[in-house]
Coordinates of C-alpha atoms in Angstrom, one line a residue:
M22 CA 0.0 0.0 0.0
S23 CA 1.4 3.4 -1.0
A24 CA 1.9 6.2 1.5
E25 CA -1.0 8.2 -0.1
A26 CA -3.4 5.2 0.1
D27 CA -2.3 4.6 3.6
A28 CA -3.0 8.2 4.5
Q29 CA -6.5 8.0 2.9
H30 CA -7.2 4.8 4.8
Q31 CA -6.2 6.4 8.1
A32 CA -8.3 9.4 7.3
Q33 CA -11.4 7.3 6.7
L34 CA -10.9 5.4 9.9
F35 CA -10.7 8.7 11.8
I36 CA -13.8 10.1 10.1
Q37 CA -15.7 7.0 11.3
E38 CA -14.3 7.4 14.8
V39 CA -15.3 11.1 14.9
W40 CA -18.9 10.5 14.1
G41 CA -19.1 7.3 16.1
L42 CA -17.9 9.2 19.2
Q43 CA -20.2 12.1 18.3
G44 CA -23.3 9.8 18.2
T45 CA -22.3 8.1 21.5
A46 CA -21.9 11.5 23.1
Y47 CA -25.4 12.5 21.9
L48 CA -26.8 9.3 23.3
I49 CA -25.2 9.9 26.8
V50 CA -26.5 13.5 26.9
A51 CA -30.0 12.4 25.8
L52 CA -30.0 9.9 28.6
R53 CA -29.0 12.7 31.0
Y54 CA -32.0 14.8 30.0
Y55 CA -34.3 11.7 30.1
S56 CA -33.1 10.9 33.6
K57 CA -33.7 14.5 34.7
I58 CA -37.1 14.7 33.1
T59 CA -38.3 11.4 34.6
T60 CA -37.1 12.3 38.1
V61 CA -37.5 16.0 38.6
G62 CA -39.3 17.3 35.5
V63 CA -38.4 19.9 33.0
H64 CA -39.3 22.7 35.3
N65 CA -36.6 21.7 37.7
F66 CA -33.7 21.8 35.2
A67 CA -30.7 23.6 36.6
W68 CA -27.9 25.7 35.2
D69 CA -25.6 22.7 34.6
D70 CA -28.3 21.3 32.3
A71 CA -28.2 24.5 30.2
L72 CA -24.4 24.5 30.2
M73 CA -24.4 20.9 29.0
F74 CA -26.6 21.8 26.1
L75 CA -24.2 24.6 25.2
A76 CA -21.3 22.2 25.6
V77 CA -22.9 19.8 23.1
L78 CA -23.1 22.5 20.5
V79 CA -19.4 23.4 21.0
Y80 CA -18.5 19.7 20.9
T81 CA -20.4 19.3 17.6
A82 CA -18.5 22.3 16.1
E83 CA -15.2 20.9 17.3
S84 CA -15.9 17.6 15.7
V85 CA -16.8 19.4 12.4
M86 CA -13.4 21.2 12.6
A87 CA -11.6 17.9 13.1
Y88 CA -13.5 16.4 10.2
L89 CA -12.6 19.3 7.9
V90 CA -8.9 19.0 8.8
V91 CA -8.8 15.4 7.8
A92 CA -11.4 15.1 5.0
Y93 CA -11.0 18.4 3.2
W94 CA -7.6 19.8 4.1
K95 CA -5.9 16.4 4.0
G96 CA -4.3 16.9 7.4
L97 CA -2.1 19.8 6.0
A98 CA -1.2 23.0 7.9
N99 CA 1.6 25.5 7.9
N100 CA 4.0 23.1 9.6
A101 CA 6.1 20.1 8.5
M102 CA 7.8 22.1 5.7
T103 CA 11.4 23.0 5.1
D104 CA 12.4 26.5 4.1
E105 CA 13.1 25.4 0.6
Q106 CA 9.6 23.9 0.3
R107 CA 8.0 27.1 1.7
A108 CA 9.9 29.2 -0.8
S109 CA 9.0 27.0 -3.8
L110 CA 5.3 26.6 -3.0
D111 CA 3.2 28.5 -5.4
P112 CA 0.5 30.6 -3.6
A113 CA -1.9 29.7 -6.4
S114 CA -1.4 26.0 -5.9
E115 CA -3.9 23.6 -4.3
E116 CA -1.4 22.6 -1.6
Y117 CA -1.0 26.3 -0.6
Y118 CA -4.7 26.6 -0.3
L119 CA -5.0 23.4 1.7
R120 CA -2.3 24.4 4.1
V121 CA -3.7 27.9 4.8
S122 CA -7.2 26.5 5.3
G123 CA -5.9 23.7 7.5
S124 CA -4.1 26.2 9.7
K125 CA -7.2 28.4 10.1
T126 CA -9.3 25.4 10.9
H127 CA -6.8 24.3 13.6
V128 CA -7.0 27.8 15.2
V129 CA -10.8 27.6 15.4
G130 CA -10.7 23.9 16.6
L131 CA -8.3 24.7 19.4
L132 CA -10.5 27.6 20.6
L133 CA -13.5 25.3 20.6
Y134 CA -11.5 22.5 22.3
T135 CA -10.5 24.8 25.2
T136 CA -14.0 26.3 25.5
L137 CA -15.6 22.8 25.6
L138 CA -13.3 21.6 28.4
W139 CA -14.0 24.7 30.6
L140 CA -17.7 24.5 29.9
L141 CA -17.7 21.0 31.3
K142 CA -15.7 22.1 34.3
A143 CA -18.4 24.8 34.9
C144 CA -21.0 22.0 34.7
W145 CA -19.2 20.2 37.5
L146 CA -19.1 23.3 39.7
V147 CA -22.8 24.0 39.3
Y148 CA -23.5 20.4 40.0
Y149 CA -21.5 20.4 43.2
A150 CA -23.1 23.7 44.3
R151 CA -26.6 22.2 43.7
L152 CA -25.8 19.0 45.6
T153 CA -24.4 21.0 48.6
N154 CA -27.3 23.5 48.6
G155 CA -28.5 23.7 52.2
V156 CA -25.6 21.7 53.6
N157 CA -24.0 23.5 56.6
N158 CA -20.4 23.2 55.4
D159 CA -18.6 26.5 55.0
K160 CA -15.4 24.9 53.9
L161 CA -17.2 23.1 51.1
R162 CA -18.9 26.2 49.9
R163 CA -15.6 28.1 49.9
K164 CA -14.0 25.4 47.7
I165 CA -16.8 25.8 45.2
Q166 CA -16.6 29.6 45.3
W167 CA -12.8 29.4 44.8
G168 CA -13.4 26.9 42.0
I169 CA -15.5 29.5 40.1
I170 CA -12.7 32.0 40.3
I171 CA -10.0 29.4 39.4
M172 CA -11.9 28.1 36.3
S173 CA -12.6 31.7 35.1
V174 CA -9.0 32.8 35.5
T175 CA -7.5 29.7 33.8
Y176 CA -9.9 29.8 30.9
I177 CA -9.1 33.5 30.3
A178 CA -5.4 32.6 30.5
C179 CA -5.8 29.9 27.9
L180 CA -7.6 32.3 25.6
L181 CA -4.8 34.9 26.0
V182 CA -2.2 32.3 25.1
A183 CA -4.2 31.3 22.0
F184 CA -4.5 34.9 20.8
L185 CA -1.2 36.4 22.0
K186 CA 1.3 33.6 21.3
C187 CA 1.5 34.7 17.7
I188 CA 1.5 38.4 16.8
P189 CA 0.3 39.5 14.3
F190 CA -2.5 36.9 14.6
D191 CA -2.7 36.1 10.9
H192 CA 0.8 34.7 11.0
Q193 CA -0.8 31.5 12.3
W194 CA -1.6 30.5 8.7
Q195 CA 1.5 32.1 7.1
I196 CA 3.4 29.8 4.8
N197 CA 6.5 31.7 3.7
P198 CA 8.7 32.6 5.5
S199 CA 8.3 30.2 8.4
P200 CA 6.3 31.9 11.2
G201 CA 8.0 29.9 13.9
N202 CA 6.6 27.1 16.1
H203 CA 4.5 29.5 18.3
C204 CA 2.6 30.5 15.1
M205 CA 1.9 26.9 14.0
P206 CA -1.5 26.1 15.6
A207 CA -1.2 22.4 14.8
I208 CA 2.0 21.9 16.9
S209 CA 2.4 25.1 18.9
T210 CA 4.4 23.9 21.9
I211 CA 3.5 26.8 24.2
Q212 CA -0.2 26.5 23.6
T213 CA -0.2 22.7 23.8
I214 CA 1.7 22.5 27.1
F215 CA -0.1 25.5 28.7
V216 CA -3.6 24.1 28.0
M217 CA -2.6 20.7 29.2
V218 CA -1.1 22.0 32.5
M219 CA -4.1 24.2 33.2
N220 CA -6.5 21.4 32.3
T221 CA -4.7 18.9 34.6
L222 CA -4.5 21.3 37.6
T223 CA -8.2 22.3 37.4
D224 CA -9.2 18.7 37.1
F225 CA -7.3 17.9 40.3
Y226 CA -9.0 20.8 42.0
L227 CA -12.5 19.7 40.9
M228 CA -11.8 16.2 42.2
A229 CA -10.6 17.6 45.5
I230 CA -14.1 19.0 46.2
P231 CA -16.2 15.8 46.5
L232 CA -13.7 13.1 47.1
P233 CA -12.9 14.0 50.8
V234 CA -16.6 14.3 51.6
V235 CA -17.4 10.9 50.1
W236 CA -14.4 9.3 51.8
E237 CA -15.4 10.6 55.2
S238 CA -19.1 9.8 54.7
H239 CA -21.1 7.2 56.5
L240 CA -22.2 5.5 53.3
P241 CA -21.9 1.8 52.8
L242 CA -18.5 0.8 51.4
K243 CA -19.9 -0.4 48.1
K244 CA -21.7 2.8 47.5
K245 CA -18.7 4.9 48.7
L246 CA -16.4 3.1 46.2
A247 CA -18.9 3.7 43.4
L248 CA -19.0 7.4 44.2
L249 CA -15.2 7.7 44.4
V250 CA -14.9 6.1 41.0
M251 CA -17.6 8.3 39.5
F252 CA -16.2 11.6 40.8
S253 CA -12.7 10.5 39.8
G254 CA -13.5 10.8 36.1
G255 CA -11.0 13.7 35.9
V256 CA -8.2 11.2 36.1
L257 CA -9.3 9.7 32.8
E258 CA -9.5 13.2 31.3
M259 CA -6.0 14.0 32.5
V260 CA -4.7 10.8 30.9
F261 CA -6.2 11.7 27.6
G262 CA -5.0 15.3 27.9
I263 CA -1.4 14.2 28.5
L264 CA -1.6 11.7 25.6
R265 CA -2.8 14.5 23.4
C266 CA 0.1 16.7 24.4
V267 CA 2.7 14.0 23.9
S268 CA 1.2 13.0 20.5
I269 CA 1.2 16.5 19.2
L270 CA 4.8 17.3 20.3
T271 CA 6.2 14.0 19.1
K272 CA 4.2 13.4 15.9
G273 CA 2.9 16.8 14.9
D274 CA 5.5 17.5 12.2
I275 CA 4.8 14.0 10.7
D276 CA 1.1 14.1 11.0
P277 CA -0.4 17.6 11.7
A278 CA -3.9 16.1 12.2
Q279 CA -2.7 14.6 15.5
S280 CA -4.1 17.7 17.2
G281 CA -7.6 17.0 15.8
Y282 CA -7.4 13.3 16.6
W283 CA -6.7 13.6 20.3
S284 CA -8.7 16.8 20.9
V285 CA -11.9 14.9 19.8
R286 CA -11.0 11.9 21.9
E287 CA -10.3 13.9 25.0
S288 CA -13.5 15.9 24.5
F289 CA -15.6 12.8 24.2
V290 CA -14.2 11.3 27.4
S291 CA -14.9 14.7 29.2
V292 CA -18.5 14.7 28.0
V293 CA -19.1 11.2 29.2
T294 CA -17.5 11.6 32.6
T295 CA -19.3 14.9 33.2
N296 CA -22.7 13.3 32.5
L297 CA -22.0 10.1 34.4
P298 CA -23.3 11.2 37.9
V299 CA -26.6 12.2 36.3
V300 CA -26.9 9.1 34.1
Y301 CA -25.7 6.6 36.7
P302 CA -29.0 6.5 38.7
L303 CA -30.9 5.6 35.5
F304 CA -28.8 2.5 34.8
K305 CA -28.8 1.6 38.5
G306 CA -32.5 1.8 38.6
L307 CA -32.8 -0.6 35.6
I308 CA -30.3 -3.0 37.3
D309 CA -32.2 -2.8 40.6
K310 CA -35.5 -3.5 38.8
G311 CA -34.0 -6.6 37.2
R312 CA -32.7 -7.8 40.5
S313 CA -36.0 -7.1 42.2
A314 CA -37.9 -9.1 39.6
S315 CA -35.5 -12.0 39.9
R316 CA -35.7 -12.0 43.7
S317 CA -39.5 -11.7 43.7
K318 CA -39.6 -14.7 41.3
A319 CA -37.3 -16.7 43.5
T320 CA -39.2 -15.7 46.7
N321 CA -42.6 -16.7 45.3
T322 CA -41.3 -20.2 44.6
T323 CA -39.5 -20.7 47.9
D324 CA -40.9 -18.4 50.6
S325 CA -44.2 -16.5 50.5
R326 CA -42.8 -14.1 53.2
G327 CA -40.1 -12.5 50.9
Y328 CA -40.8 -8.9 50.0
R329 CA -38.8 -5.9 48.7
L330 CA -37.0 -3.5 51.1
N331 CA -36.5 -0.1 49.6
S332 CA -35.7 2.4 52.3
V333 CA -35.4 1.2 55.9
Q334 CA -32.6 2.5 58.1
G335 CA -30.2 -0.4 58.6
R336 CA -28.2 -1.2 61.7
G337 CA -25.0 0.9 62.0
T338 CA -26.2 3.7 59.8
T339 CA -26.6 7.3 60.9
S340 CA -29.3 9.9 60.1
K341 CA -26.9 12.3 58.4
K342 CA -27.5 12.8 54.7
D343 CA -24.3 12.9 52.8
P344 CA -24.3 15.8 50.2
F345 CA -22.5 13.7 47.5
S346 CA -24.7 10.6 47.7
V347 CA -26.1 9.5 44.4
P348 CA -29.0 11.6 43.2
N349 CA -32.5 10.0 43.0
E350 CA -31.8 7.5 45.6
T351 CA -33.2 7.2 49.1
T352 CA -31.1 8.3 52.1
W353 CA -30.1 4.9 52.9
G354 CA -30.5 3.3 49.5
S355 CA -30.8 -0.2 51.0
K356 CA -31.5 -2.7 48.2
E357 CA -30.6 -5.9 50.1
Q358 CA -33.0 -8.5 51.4
I359 CA -33.3 -9.1 55.1
V360 CA -35.4 -12.2 56.0
V361 CA -36.1 -13.2 59.6
D362 CA -37.7 -16.6 60.3
T363 CA -41.0 -16.7 62.2
G364 CA -41.3 -20.4 62.6
A365 CA -41.3 -21.9 66.0
N366 CA -38.6 -24.3 65.0
S367 CA -36.1 -21.8 63.7
S368 CA -32.8 -23.2 62.6
G369 CA -30.9 -20.3 64.0
E370 CA -29.8 -19.0 60.7
E371 CA -32.4 -16.2 60.8
G372 CA -33.5 -14.2 63.8
S373 CA -36.8 -12.5 64.7
L374 CA -37.7 -9.3 66.4
D375 CA -40.3 -9.4 69.2
L376 CA -42.8 -6.5 69.0
P377 CA -46.5 -6.2 70.0
K378 CA -48.9 -5.9 67.2
Q379 CA -50.0 -2.4 68.3
Q380 CA -46.5 -1.2 68.2
A381 CA -46.1 -2.8 64.7
R382 CA -49.2 -0.8 63.6
A383 CA -47.8 2.4 65.1
L384 CA -44.4 2.0 63.4
Y385 CA -45.3 0.7 60.0
G386 CA -48.9 1.7 59.5
D387 CA -51.9 -0.5 58.6
T388 CA -51.3 -1.3 55.0
K389 CA -48.4 -0.6 52.7
T390 CA -45.3 0.7 54.4
T391 CA -41.5 1.0 53.8
A392 CA -40.9 -2.0 56.0
A393 CA -42.4 -5.4 55.8
V394 CA -43.7 -7.0 59.0
T395 CA -45.3 -10.5 59.4
V396 CA -47.0 -11.4 62.7
T397 CA -47.4 -15.1 63.5
G398 CA -48.8 -17.1 66.4
S399 CA -47.2 -20.0 68.2
P400 CA -49.0 -23.4 68.5
D401 CA -50.5 -24.4 71.8
G402 CA -50.1 -27.7 73.6
S403 CA -53.0 -29.3 71.8
G404 CA -51.4 -29.0 68.5
R405 CA -53.8 -26.1 67.4
S406 CA -52.4 -22.7 66.8
R407 CA -53.8 -19.8 68.7
H408 CA -53.2 -16.0 68.5
S409 CA -51.1 -14.7 71.4
M410 CA -50.1 -11.0 71.6
S411 CA -47.0 -11.7 73.7
G412 CA -45.9 -14.3 71.2
N413 CA -46.2 -12.1 68.2
K414 CA -43.0 -11.6 66.2
I415 CA -42.0 -9.2 63.5
V416 CA -40.4 -10.5 60.3
V417 CA -38.5 -7.9 58.2
T418 CA -38.1 -8.7 54.5
T419 CA -37.0 -6.8 51.5
E420 CA -40.5 -5.5 50.7
Y421 CA -42.6 -4.7 53.7
T422 CA -46.3 -5.5 54.4
V423 CA -48.0 -6.0 57.7
R424 CA -49.6 -9.4 58.0
D425 CA -51.3 -11.3 60.9
S426 CA -51.3 -15.1 61.3
T427 CA -54.5 -16.4 62.7
V428 CA -55.1 -19.7 64.2
G429 CA -56.8 -22.3 62.0
P430 CA -58.3 -25.6 63.0
S431 CA -55.2 -27.4 62.0
T432 CA -51.5 -26.8 62.6
S433 CA -51.1 -25.0 59.3
H434 CA -51.0 -21.2 59.5
R435 CA -53.3 -18.9 57.5
R436 CA -52.4 -15.2 56.8
N437 CA -54.8 -12.3 56.4
D438 CA -53.9 -8.7 55.4
F439 CA -54.7 -5.9 57.9

């Protein structure tokens, strides 16, 4: 395969990647809005939802710029040329036109890339501010306030570097004479490194807001680990940002389109990780429904006393609500099944909680409640079961109903709903 055919093949692969990532990002954002609509309604949309819509528009424009660089300008820009090649290139030639157009597209693409990343950082800050609204934590609020200042200053600094690194500005698409590395937008060292450093430092700061709160929370270990992973998405963004920087600085003169390649990839990762906290409860709800259905099926075939527990405070938990718990969940979020045996001949594997029937009514209500209680009687000496208030026992299962066992003419128990 010739070099030109290989380049065309690589270009086609990248074009497919660009639109594949674009479609996936659209799907993730659509799921975000679907989750918000089904949980809080359109009227309760927040500023981070508006910022995300703006970010999607910028991301689309960035992808279009990357597509133009590869599909129309053949990856060419005002770099990767010797002085002799610059001097001999005819300004009326197609290559000259492609190089100038490619350089201009790189300038626009880099501005869109930077704007997108900082829009997504703003989404994180607004999201944190919304989660901590009403939480009595001055230190946390100060972190968010400082975050707003830091993100604004670093974004302005990145724009200043983009506009002031090459003066006059139109030298960024100059062909002859060579404008210098700082005026080559596809491989500009100062801009590439500066944006990467600012992006990495701000991502570290954003992660420093929720992670200490989650780590010190009283959430169950499994949920705590899930939140730590979810709020650590900045690590993945930093990895892609560093890969982008290294790729541009090492391969930029060989393949100027490297800037477009890695900018689109990093932007995609940033969009996904920023939407993850809002989309996560949607997937978790689907998983929980599947588990609930399978448990209910298993319970119906083995034990008629098994029900679903959604929100009962478990042993060892506290009443403090953690500000960074997953949205759309209950305070405790218990999804596990607790079954307590009520039979007189318990094997000891399951325990029971003694409680008078009137107290059961007072705690859990007369019909459907958030805890399931089953009241049974104990058999008398004649082999017939009889109702005894002092012998009543509460059985807690995953889904809670209040039931009373009455004494029948035989030793078998019969249950009636209150």
